[in-house]
Amino acid sequence: QVQLVESGGGLVQPGGSLRLSCAASGSIRSINAMGWYRQAPEKERELVATITSGGSTNYADSVKGRFTISRDNAKNTVYLQMDSLKPEDTAAYYCNADIIRTYWPYGRDYWGKGILVTVSS
């Protein structure tokens, strides 16, 4: 089995920082792209940032220059460093990974359960 587990969320004041982590574990052969998405109350889930296995990154315009995505391939972990946080960044953040498993069907898209980030004074 394969699972993604997020950590690092919480309450932070505007202008503050948080670092999210997402670790993939289980019967994993390799991981292609990994990413972070978020869903605010009464809004649709939206892309925050993605990173390929080679390290190429992509960001939503709303977080460019404030958030940084990175990954540790040896640990099957993706990170999201969030700086200069704003109240509008408040949302549940979800980790996503395109995983090649050791069993059939080999390729599958996985999601974490989500972690809450609240930006408020």
mmCIF file of N, CA, C and O in Angstrom, residues 6 8 12-13 24 39-40 45 56 65 72 85 87 91-92 96 99 105 117:
data_model
loop_
_atom_site.group_PDB
_atom_site.id
_atom_site.type_symbol
_atom_site.label_atom_id
_atom_site.label_comp_id
_atom_site.label_asym_id
_atom_site.label_seq_id
_atom_site.Cartn_x
_atom_site.Cartn_y
_atom_site.Cartn_z
ATOM 1 N N GLU A 6 0.723 14.410 5.430
ATOM 2 C CA GLU A 6 1.148 15.810 5.534
ATOM 3 C C GLU A 6 1.390 16.193 6.991
ATOM 4 O O GLU A 6 0.772 15.631 7.905
ATOM 5 N N GLY A 8 2.858 19.905 9.501
ATOM 6 C CA GLY A 8 3.397 21.260 9.547
ATOM 7 C C GLY A 8 2.389 22.387 9.489
ATOM 8 O O GLY A 8 2.771 23.559 9.531
ATOM 9 N N VAL A 12 -1.023 30.843 12.054
ATOM 10 C CA VAL A 12 0.104 31.766 11.948
ATOM 11 C C VAL A 12 -0.451 33.164 11.686
ATOM 12 O O VAL A 12 -1.513 33.311 11.066
ATOM 13 N N GLN A 13 0.268 34.170 12.156
ATOM 14 C CA GLN A 13 -0.154 35.545 11.931
ATOM 15 C C GLN A 13 0.193 36.009 10.520
ATOM 16 O O GLN A 13 1.132 35.480 9.911
ATOM 17 N N ALA A 24 5.731 10.341 1.420
ATOM 18 C CA ALA A 24 5.107 9.182 0.789
ATOM 19 C C ALA A 24 5.772 7.917 1.303
ATOM 20 O O ALA A 24 6.998 7.864 1.436
ATOM 21 N N GLN A 39 -7.650 24.153 -0.740
ATOM 22 C CA GLN A 39 -9.084 24.393 -0.897
ATOM 23 C C GLN A 39 -9.560 25.232 0.275
ATOM 24 O O GLN A 39 -9.531 24.776 1.424
ATOM 25 N N ALA A 40 -9.999 26.437 -0.034
ATOM 26 C CA ALA A 40 -10.560 27.334 0.975
ATOM 27 C C ALA A 40 -12.044 27.028 1.117
ATOM 28 O O ALA A 40 -12.664 26.446 0.214
ATOM 29 N N ARG A 45 -10.882 23.332 -5.175
ATOM 30 C CA ARG A 45 -9.470 23.042 -4.953
ATOM 31 C C ARG A 45 -8.645 23.654 -6.079
ATOM 32 O O ARG A 45 -9.017 23.571 -7.254
ATOM 33 N N SER A 56 12.069 20.626 -11.656
ATOM 34 C CA SER A 56 11.395 21.750 -12.297
ATOM 35 C C SER A 56 10.135 22.096 -11.516
ATOM 36 O O SER A 56 9.386 21.203 -11.118
ATOM 37 N N GLY A 65 6.896 33.996 -5.556
ATOM 38 C CA GLY A 65 7.717 34.906 -4.773
ATOM 39 C C GLY A 65 7.528 34.779 -3.276
ATOM 40 O O GLY A 65 8.305 35.344 -2.499
ATOM 41 N N ASP A 72 12.828 15.958 -1.471
ATOM 42 C CA ASP A 72 13.969 15.103 -1.154
ATOM 43 C C ASP A 72 13.623 13.737 -1.718
ATOM 44 O O ASP A 72 12.814 13.000 -1.122
ATOM 45 N N LEU A 85 2.871 35.080 4.638
ATOM 46 C CA LEU A 85 1.514 34.533 4.548
ATOM 47 C C LEU A 85 0.466 35.622 4.694
ATOM 48 O O LEU A 85 0.641 36.592 5.442
ATOM 49 N N PRO A 87 -3.999 36.376 4.940
ATOM 50 C CA PRO A 87 -5.249 35.719 5.343
ATOM 51 C C PRO A 87 -5.883 34.915 4.205
ATOM 52 O O PRO A 87 -6.491 33.870 4.448
ATOM 53 N N ALA A 91 -6.545 27.866 4.171
ATOM 54 C CA ALA A 91 -7.152 26.776 3.406
ATOM 55 C C ALA A 91 -6.679 25.443 3.966
ATOM 56 O O ALA A 91 -5.746 25.391 4.778
ATOM 57 N N ALA A 92 -7.319 24.390 3.493
ATOM 58 C CA ALA A 92 -6.791 23.042 3.699
ATOM 59 C C ALA A 92 -5.818 22.771 2.561
ATOM 60 O O ALA A 92 -6.170 22.961 1.391
ATOM 61 N N ASN A 96 -0.101 15.961 -3.292
ATOM 62 C CA ASN A 96 -0.429 15.096 -4.418
ATOM 63 C C ASN A 96 0.858 14.512 -4.988
ATOM 64 O O ASN A 96 1.880 15.191 -5.033
ATOM 65 N N ILE A 99 2.686 8.399 -8.451
ATOM 66 C CA ILE A 99 3.559 7.356 -7.921
ATOM 67 C C ILE A 99 3.554 6.113 -8.802
ATOM 68 O O ILE A 99 2.495 5.659 -9.225
ATOM 69 N N PRO A 105 -2.051 -2.009 -10.614
ATOM 70 C CA PRO A 105 -1.545 -1.120 -11.674
ATOM 71 C C PRO A 105 -0.428 -0.228 -11.145
ATOM 72 O O PRO A 105 -0.550 0.334 -10.064
ATOM 73 N N VAL A 117 -4.203 25.185 7.233
ATOM 74 C CA VAL A 117 -3.368 26.363 7.460
ATOM 75 C C VAL A 117 -4.304 27.549 7.658
ATOM 76 O O VAL A 117 -5.145 27.830 6.810
#
